[in-house]
Amino acid sequence: MMGSLILFEIVVMMTLYDVTALDVKSTLTYPSDNIKGKSAVLNCAWTTSGSEEAGVVNIKKNDTNYFTCTVYRTNSYSCVKSVPTSPDRFTTVNGVGNISMTIGNLECLDEATYSCQVILFTPTGQFQQADTVLRIKIPPSSPALTIDQTEVIENSNINVSCTATLGYPNVGQIVWKTYQNGILFTPSPSDIIISSTNVVQPGDDICTVRNRSIALLKTSRNNPNISLACFVINQDFSPSSDDSCTNPTAQWCNLTATVNIVYPVSNIQSTIVPSTALYEGDDISLRCSVEANPLPTFTWTKVDDNRTLTSEMDGLVSVLRLTNLNLSTDAGDYNCTASNVVKGVTYTTSRAITLIINKATTPAPTTTTTRRTTTSTVTSPPTGNDSTGASTGDTDSSNTNNIIIGVVVGVGGALIIAIIIIIIVCYRRKKNIPKSIVNEPAEKTFNNNTTYNINLTNASMKSPQPDLVAGEKKMNSSSLNSSFDLKNDGLGYADLTYDNRPRSRKPMAITDNGSIYSSEIQMPEV
């Protein structure tokens, strides 16, 4: 441990008396690194003038005379301890016009006001005094850690105590840092509680401010392998702390060992790989995983016959491999059991997996395929190829062609039947139309009935006489047709029988009534 570093502040105070020719000075110097246990030097110097002479020099500490030195008319000053109990660490060194007092192995109690008092050799004993204040600064000490835990159950607390001196006169403080697997992390404020108090130990002096800080850190399985470090910071020596404690003496820090976070087995999961449907002959793996620390042990059993099976373990995962699945022996329930021991207590958890195996689909036998091929190729000339694979391919092709032909024939037959039905329906509808509403040509008698009844109210029942018109060949004069409108033209008429088909204009026969007139038929022009 580094010794305490000591610095001094110098405050010089001059007290002047009714002596103007005497000048006294006091200073402190430090020949070493201001570290506790080293030394400091108090220098006393004076000057006189005229008839004045210095007689005695007193060196005081807080107005207590430590040394009395006779300096009158001599160059060999003689200094005598005024306090026999004063430490031997105080010594004097003489010079011409000055005296030095060395303080060795500096301690906190050496902090005081030191004075150089010069008394003139006169009957009245006039004197002059110069004061110097020694202020000590003490750096912090490296902290001491106390922790009894090497492993804790999750959700419980890690309890760490850190004790150190905080420096003087400016008092520092203790700060904490936490690490997971050696990496700095900041816990949630609700997970860490820090308290501190000042403590006093035997041998402490007035310059010692000792503090004890206690950290309570709540643990979690999400933050395993925890360690804590405490640092002492002081604005005069180390105003901030480093991220890691690598040199406890120089950094005024200390680091705990890693604390193991333990917890029982939990969150067991099981899966089948692959996760597709299983068939006889397949190879699969049953996987079982848990969360646990320390590592668990796994046991696989076949529930149906209470058979223990051998598995592979990889940390927190156990794998049971099943090859060439058999429906009768491998199907059923499998149980995965995991257990671990935490603080002397055994914890166990388990999970079941149901294995469903489907019967494998068997292809048609080769002999059957060959037989089918032989049957389908009886009427064909030999091809010279007797391989089973070739026969199977021909049979499959023939079956495919037969299916296509059947589909085409079926669809075509259905279309033909539909067309025939449509034709029959249309024909029957036309046949059922009454003849009375058939529009006949104007020159055709109604139903070949020559009777003309002009009094008929139904116009469709009338059968008017042909409308005679003048023909260019026979009647060149229109006067010959003057009696047409009166129907007394004196002409003889022959009844015509027409084709019974609707709207037909074809005459079938001529009935001659013995008229002398020609029976030549001239169809009216339409």
XYZ file of C-alpha atoms in Angstrom:
526
model
C 0.000 0.000 0.000
C 1.295 3.414 -0.954
C 2.133 5.661 1.930
C 0.021 8.729 2.408
C 1.078 11.662 0.346
C 1.502 14.828 2.327
C 1.371 18.321 0.938
C 1.827 21.489 2.820
C 0.229 24.867 2.513
C 2.344 27.692 3.755
C 0.815 30.606 5.537
C 3.301 33.183 6.676
C 2.184 35.631 9.311
C 4.501 38.408 10.496
C 4.121 39.957 13.910
C 5.998 43.235 14.124
C 6.963 44.779 17.395
C 8.573 48.072 18.220
C 11.783 47.043 16.547
C 12.199 48.302 13.037
C 15.694 47.058 12.258
C 14.957 43.325 12.883
C 13.590 41.241 10.002
C 12.480 37.623 10.604
C 11.244 35.110 8.001
C 10.016 31.522 8.235
C 9.425 29.131 5.326
C 8.712 25.461 4.780
C 10.439 23.400 2.120
C 10.011 19.755 1.101
C 13.095 17.844 0.024
C 11.062 14.739 -1.015
C 7.751 13.792 -2.696
C 5.486 15.002 0.094
C 4.573 11.447 1.009
C 3.588 10.555 4.521
C 6.644 9.272 6.379
C 8.948 11.657 4.568
C 10.188 15.050 5.875
C 9.640 18.812 5.802
C 12.097 21.638 6.670
C 11.214 24.824 8.562
C 13.666 27.650 7.756
C 14.139 30.555 10.181
C 16.145 33.574 8.972
C 16.727 37.058 10.396
C 18.710 40.234 9.809
C 19.712 43.102 12.124
C 21.348 46.525 11.663
C 23.352 48.976 13.688
C 24.027 48.084 17.243
C 21.242 45.503 17.393
C 22.213 41.902 17.870
C 20.121 38.773 18.048
C 20.460 36.945 21.268
C 18.064 33.985 21.226
C 15.994 32.194 18.568
C 12.991 30.149 19.662
C 11.293 27.608 17.360
C 7.722 26.995 18.376
C 4.860 24.684 17.453
C 1.451 26.092 18.319
C 3.138 28.503 20.807
C 4.950 25.642 22.492
C 8.683 26.201 22.473
C 10.367 23.178 20.915
C 13.890 24.563 20.560
C 15.824 27.442 22.193
C 18.929 28.440 20.312
C 21.641 30.852 21.551
C 22.938 32.952 18.663
C 24.563 35.979 20.422
C 27.984 36.815 19.058
C 28.718 33.340 17.808
C 28.596 31.499 14.535
C 28.140 28.145 16.202
C 24.575 28.289 17.306
C 23.592 26.010 20.121
C 19.999 24.716 20.141
C 18.513 22.891 23.091
C 15.167 21.082 23.228
C 12.803 23.028 25.364
C 10.377 20.075 25.616
C 12.145 16.861 26.557
C 9.187 14.826 25.291
C 9.279 16.304 21.806
C 9.770 13.648 19.137
C 13.233 12.832 17.936
C 11.933 13.501 14.442
C 12.548 17.197 15.111
C 16.170 18.246 14.577
C 17.955 21.527 13.945
C 20.678 22.557 11.539
C 22.643 25.745 12.117
C 23.784 28.287 9.573
C 24.961 31.885 9.500
C 21.953 34.046 10.191
C 19.511 31.133 9.981
C 18.440 27.964 11.699
C 16.548 25.074 10.054
C 14.375 22.536 11.809
C 13.753 19.256 10.035
C 10.567 17.274 10.691
C 11.112 13.669 9.704
C 8.552 10.915 9.108
C 5.692 13.375 8.886
C 2.474 12.482 10.653
C -0.959 13.977 10.838
C -0.148 15.377 14.296
C 2.598 17.482 12.730
C -0.078 19.713 11.239
C 0.292 22.978 13.244
C 1.459 26.600 13.230
C 5.225 26.870 13.404
C 6.926 30.118 14.553
C 10.424 31.586 14.346
C 10.927 34.041 17.238
C 14.080 36.192 17.350
C 14.836 38.043 20.619
C 17.264 40.967 20.583
C 20.066 41.098 23.086
C 18.736 44.154 24.956
C 17.662 44.799 28.514
C 14.022 44.920 27.434
C 14.281 41.786 25.340
C 12.500 43.111 22.296
C 11.650 40.396 19.707
C 10.113 39.742 16.318
C 8.272 36.547 15.206
C 7.287 34.988 11.859
C 4.651 32.212 11.702
C 4.149 29.422 9.121
C 1.142 27.056 9.032
C 1.717 23.436 8.064
C -1.346 21.907 6.300
C -1.308 18.207 5.470
C -3.132 16.557 2.552
C -3.530 12.811 2.783
C -4.610 10.771 -0.284
C -7.167 7.945 -0.104
C -6.198 4.375 0.600
C -6.903 1.323 -1.503
C -10.214 -0.158 -0.341
C -10.655 -3.518 1.355
C -13.483 -5.767 0.136
C -15.538 -8.189 2.162
C -17.764 -10.751 0.429
C -18.687 -14.195 1.688
C -20.662 -15.385 -1.367
C -19.271 -17.333 -4.255
C -22.680 -18.341 -5.611
C -26.198 -17.101 -4.926
C -29.672 -18.229 -5.961
C -31.348 -15.995 -8.517
C -33.508 -13.160 -7.152
C -31.440 -13.050 -3.950
C -28.860 -10.348 -3.122
C -25.104 -10.189 -3.446
C -23.817 -8.458 -0.297
C -20.446 -6.695 -0.672
C -18.703 -4.380 1.806
C -15.954 -1.908 0.825
C -13.888 0.022 3.428
C -11.293 2.732 2.716
C -9.895 6.039 3.945
C -11.196 8.870 1.807
C -8.318 11.365 2.070
C -7.681 14.576 3.981
C -8.590 17.411 4.295
C -10.964 17.096 1.328
C -12.916 13.911 1.868
C -13.694 11.701 -1.129
C -16.294 8.963 -1.608
C -16.708 5.317 -2.642
C -18.393 4.444 -5.951
C -19.443 1.009 -7.288
C -19.299 -0.617 -10.690
C -20.770 -3.979 -11.771
C -19.569 -6.429 -14.416
C -21.109 -9.399 -16.213
C -18.545 -11.838 -17.563
C -15.999 -9.060 -17.069
C -17.973 -6.540 -19.148
C -19.189 -3.354 -17.492
C -22.969 -3.023 -17.240
C -25.341 -0.775 -15.302
C -28.039 -2.557 -13.280
C -31.510 -1.142 -12.868
C -31.685 1.390 -10.007
C -34.305 -0.810 -8.358
C -31.885 -3.780 -8.334
C -29.034 -2.181 -6.393
C -29.037 -0.499 -2.972
C -25.959 1.323 -1.649
C -25.451 2.599 1.893
C -22.382 4.080 3.630
C -21.202 5.069 7.105
C -18.014 6.435 8.683
C -16.080 4.037 10.880
C -13.186 4.466 13.313
C -10.462 1.929 13.854
C -7.769 1.833 16.561
C -4.816 4.038 15.612
C -6.799 6.454 13.470
C -5.750 10.088 13.889
C -7.621 13.297 13.267
C -6.650 13.243 9.610
C -8.250 9.866 8.986
C -11.765 9.732 7.520
C -12.654 6.082 7.066
C -15.824 5.032 5.295
C -17.576 1.705 4.766
C -19.909 1.305 1.789
C -22.264 -1.683 1.399
C -23.792 -2.721 -1.928
C -26.814 -5.046 -2.209
C -27.299 -6.258 -5.781
C -30.375 -8.304 -6.717
C -29.401 -11.166 -9.018
C -31.067 -12.542 -12.133
C -30.425 -15.504 -14.419
C -30.198 -12.974 -17.241
C -27.024 -11.526 -15.656
C -24.818 -14.492 -14.760
C -21.213 -14.383 -13.546
C -21.421 -11.099 -11.668
C -18.493 -9.194 -10.157
C -18.363 -5.817 -8.404
C -15.605 -3.241 -7.925
C -15.424 -0.275 -5.551
C -13.363 2.836 -6.324
C -12.343 5.725 -4.040
C -12.449 9.108 -5.751
C -11.111 12.384 -4.314
C -11.066 15.766 -6.013
C -7.452 16.418 -4.953
C -6.021 13.134 -6.207
C -8.415 11.111 -8.384
C -11.531 13.063 -9.360
C -13.001 10.168 -11.418
C -12.829 6.388 -11.578
C -11.702 4.129 -14.389
C -14.017 1.664 -16.142
C -12.105 -1.324 -14.805
C -9.951 -2.073 -11.787
C -6.612 -3.377 -13.050
C -4.167 -1.766 -10.590
C -5.798 -1.543 -7.134
C -2.919 0.356 -5.498
C -2.613 3.065 -8.126
C -6.335 3.303 -8.857
C -7.523 3.044 -5.224
C -9.933 0.259 -6.182
C -10.714 -3.387 -5.474
C -12.572 -6.067 -7.423
C -14.549 -9.045 -6.144
C -14.263 -12.532 -7.528
C -16.978 -13.667 -9.926
C -20.217 -14.680 -8.224
C -22.082 -17.593 -9.817
C -25.867 -17.185 -10.170
C -27.639 -20.540 -9.730
C -31.284 -21.489 -10.314
C -33.389 -24.665 -10.617
C -34.341 -26.319 -13.911
C -37.328 -24.639 -15.557
C -38.935 -23.709 -18.891
C -38.576 -27.198 -20.350
C -39.320 -27.463 -24.083
C -39.523 -30.469 -26.409
C -39.602 -30.783 -30.198
C -39.520 -33.443 -32.922
C -37.066 -32.958 -35.795
C -38.217 -32.971 -38.526
C -41.696 -31.709 -37.640
C -43.403 -33.270 -40.670
C -45.597 -36.377 -40.687
C -43.677 -39.512 -39.721
C -43.699 -42.855 -41.503
C -42.195 -46.217 -40.877
C -38.531 -46.273 -41.820
C -37.929 -42.551 -41.085
C -35.030 -41.240 -38.940
C -35.892 -38.539 -36.373
C -34.526 -36.696 -33.311
C -36.406 -35.831 -30.128
C -34.969 -32.639 -28.566
C -35.443 -31.516 -24.978
C -34.133 -28.156 -23.654
C -34.295 -26.380 -20.278
C -32.979 -23.349 -18.410
C -30.760 -24.284 -15.465
C -27.543 -23.511 -13.581
C -25.724 -25.678 -12.720
C -26.135 -27.838 -15.822
C -28.889 -30.457 -15.550
C -28.890 -34.180 -16.176
C -31.418 -35.625 -18.664
C -33.263 -38.947 -18.680
C -35.425 -40.261 -21.559
C -37.977 -43.028 -21.017
C -40.493 -44.808 -23.264
C -43.697 -44.500 -21.258
C -45.476 -47.534 -22.743
C -42.896 -50.061 -21.571
C -41.028 -47.927 -18.977
C -37.825 -48.298 -20.962
C -34.852 -45.939 -20.351
C -33.229 -44.714 -23.558
C -29.747 -43.405 -24.280
C -29.500 -39.774 -25.390
C -26.870 -37.166 -26.250
C -26.378 -34.081 -24.044
C -25.081 -30.714 -25.232
C -25.224 -28.191 -22.398
C -28.861 -27.365 -21.800
C -30.119 -29.612 -24.648
C -30.605 -33.382 -24.799
C -31.188 -35.227 -28.090
C -32.747 -38.696 -28.449
C -32.156 -40.169 -31.915
C -34.510 -42.802 -33.385
C -33.658 -44.487 -36.682
C -35.693 -46.696 -39.017
C -38.978 -46.038 -37.179
C -41.154 -49.037 -36.472
C -44.886 -48.546 -35.992
C -45.276 -51.266 -33.387
C -42.214 -50.524 -31.229
C -41.498 -46.793 -31.646
C -44.926 -45.142 -31.665
C -46.217 -43.809 -28.345
C -45.273 -41.408 -25.529
C -41.713 -40.413 -24.615
C -40.853 -38.599 -21.394
C -37.895 -36.197 -20.961
C -36.847 -35.544 -17.346
C -34.266 -32.887 -16.364
C -32.879 -32.274 -12.868
C -30.155 -30.271 -11.102
C -28.986 -29.603 -7.546
C -29.051 -26.033 -6.186
C -27.699 -25.325 -2.692
C -28.126 -28.982 -1.751
C -31.719 -29.211 -3.035
C -32.627 -31.342 -6.076
C -35.069 -29.848 -8.578
C -36.791 -31.841 -11.340
C -39.006 -31.055 -14.313
C -40.301 -33.235 -17.163
C -42.208 -33.104 -20.430
C -43.833 -35.769 -22.624
C -43.769 -36.121 -26.414
C -46.266 -38.245 -28.335
C -44.825 -39.926 -31.407
C -47.378 -40.735 -34.144
C -46.056 -42.995 -36.894
C -47.985 -43.627 -40.114
C -47.838 -46.910 -41.966
C -45.560 -46.640 -44.957
C -47.207 -46.552 -48.419
C -46.063 -49.692 -50.369
C -45.858 -49.487 -54.226
C -47.503 -52.202 -56.399
C -45.402 -55.423 -56.666
C -43.184 -55.811 -59.708
C -44.806 -59.137 -60.720
C -48.235 -57.548 -60.816
C -46.939 -54.738 -62.965
C -45.311 -57.216 -65.328
C -48.502 -59.227 -65.591
C -50.434 -56.108 -66.477
C -47.899 -55.273 -69.112
C -48.111 -58.747 -70.617
C -51.879 -58.562 -70.761
C -51.899 -55.175 -72.399
C -49.378 -56.213 -75.019
C -50.858 -59.639 -76.077
C -52.203 -58.306 -79.368
C -49.086 -56.361 -80.128
C -46.110 -57.817 -81.971
C -43.115 -58.656 -79.807
C -40.858 -55.725 -79.116
C -37.905 -57.673 -77.777
C -37.890 -55.664 -74.508
C -38.745 -57.750 -71.437
C -37.548 -55.345 -68.673
C -39.910 -54.695 -65.821
C -39.302 -50.979 -65.916
C -40.196 -50.776 -69.613
C -43.359 -52.844 -69.117
C -44.464 -50.662 -66.274
C -43.951 -47.554 -68.361
C -46.036 -48.956 -71.295
C -48.859 -49.941 -68.976
C -48.977 -46.523 -67.374
C -48.992 -44.843 -70.802
C -51.780 -47.169 -72.064
C -53.883 -46.501 -68.991
C -53.429 -42.758 -69.464
C -54.482 -42.949 -73.124
C -57.558 -45.038 -72.261
C -58.603 -42.472 -69.690
C -58.231 -39.599 -72.177
C -60.198 -41.461 -74.876
C -62.965 -42.295 -72.414
C -63.288 -38.686 -71.349
C -63.443 -37.435 -74.957
C -66.048 -40.061 -75.965
C -68.170 -39.325 -72.930
C -68.166 -35.574 -73.515
C -68.926 -36.004 -77.239
C -71.809 -38.405 -76.542
C -73.298 -36.011 -74.043
C -73.180 -33.167 -76.584
C -74.868 -35.311 -79.260
C -77.663 -36.344 -76.894
C -78.211 -32.703 -75.924
C -78.494 -31.638 -79.580
C -81.009 -34.427 -80.320
C -83.153 -33.408 -77.354
C -83.155 -29.763 -78.509
C -84.234 -30.782 -82.035
C -87.088 -32.964 -80.708
C -88.375 -30.197 -78.458
C -88.350 -27.653 -81.283
C -90.137 -30.067 -83.624
C -92.870 -30.774 -81.092
C -93.433 -27.108 -80.476
C -93.883 -26.453 -84.199
C -96.239 -29.417 -84.600
C -98.582 -28.179 -81.906
C -99.131 -24.780 -83.580
C -102.847 -24.598 -84.773
C -103.318 -24.526 -88.504
C -105.879 -21.785 -88.162
C -103.150 -19.315 -87.383
C -100.872 -20.313 -90.281
C -100.505 -17.455 -92.717
C -101.346 -18.841 -96.170
C -100.679 -17.124 -99.506
C -103.488 -14.841 -100.620
C -104.247 -16.878 -103.740
C -104.553 -20.161 -101.792
C -108.060 -21.084 -100.556
C -108.439 -21.679 -96.850
C -107.829 -25.398 -96.267
C -108.469 -25.934 -99.997
C -112.112 -24.890 -99.432
C -113.403 -23.093 -102.500
C -116.445 -21.774 -100.758
C -116.362 -18.035 -100.526
C -118.522 -16.589 -97.885
C -118.304 -12.886 -97.904
C -120.349 -12.680 -94.752
C -117.760 -14.469 -92.619
C -116.644 -12.273 -89.730
C -113.284 -14.041 -89.391
C -111.125 -12.564 -92.113
C -108.911 -15.622 -92.041
C -111.848 -17.785 -93.127
C -112.493 -15.802 -96.299
C -111.372 -17.253 -99.584
C -111.665 -14.449 -102.086
C -111.563 -15.033 -105.799
C -108.287 -14.387 -107.479
C -107.636 -10.765 -108.183
C -107.614 -10.663 -111.956
C -105.243 -8.296 -113.562
C -104.680 -7.347 -117.113
C -102.132 -9.388 -118.864
C -100.010 -7.993 -121.591
C -100.535 -11.100 -123.701
C -104.316 -11.649 -123.583
C -105.916 -8.392 -122.698
C -104.401 -5.514 -124.449
C -107.337 -3.283 -123.640
C -108.220 -2.290 -120.203
C -111.833 -1.910 -121.162
C -112.195 -5.620 -121.205
C -111.667 -5.566 -117.464
C -114.331 -3.061 -116.732
C -116.626 -5.643 -115.194
C -114.042 -7.186 -112.848
C -115.161 -5.254 -109.857
C -118.756 -6.505 -110.281
C -117.739 -10.146 -110.459
C -119.936 -10.707 -113.561
C -117.200 -11.066 -116.072
C -118.785 -14.252 -117.447
C -115.665 -16.267 -116.930
C -115.712 -19.920 -115.877
C -113.616 -20.888 -112.850
C -111.787 -24.089 -112.047
C -111.024 -25.038 -108.448
C -107.389 -25.604 -107.644
C -106.173 -28.016 -105.000
C -102.940 -26.824 -103.374
C -100.232 -28.607 -101.501
C -101.315 -28.970 -97.849
C -97.931 -27.857 -96.517
C -98.132 -24.465 -94.853
C -97.384 -21.467 -97.039
C -97.018 -23.718 -100.126
C -98.170 -22.256 -103.472
C -97.900 -25.458 -105.505
C -101.176 -26.698 -107.143
C -101.734 -30.424 -106.838
C -104.564 -31.069 -109.458
C -107.171 -29.343 -111.657
C -110.852 -30.202 -111.411
C -112.450 -29.577 -114.777
C -116.094 -28.511 -114.525
C -116.714 -29.030 -118.231
C -116.091 -25.472 -119.091
C -115.301 -24.680 -122.698
C -112.632 -22.473 -121.500
C -109.107 -23.538 -121.425
C -108.005 -25.039 -118.151
C -104.568 -23.490 -118.509
C -103.402 -22.116 -115.212
C -101.670 -18.848 -114.935
C -100.439 -18.079 -111.428
C -100.973 -14.578 -110.327
C -98.006 -12.313 -110.296
C -96.858 -11.481 -106.845
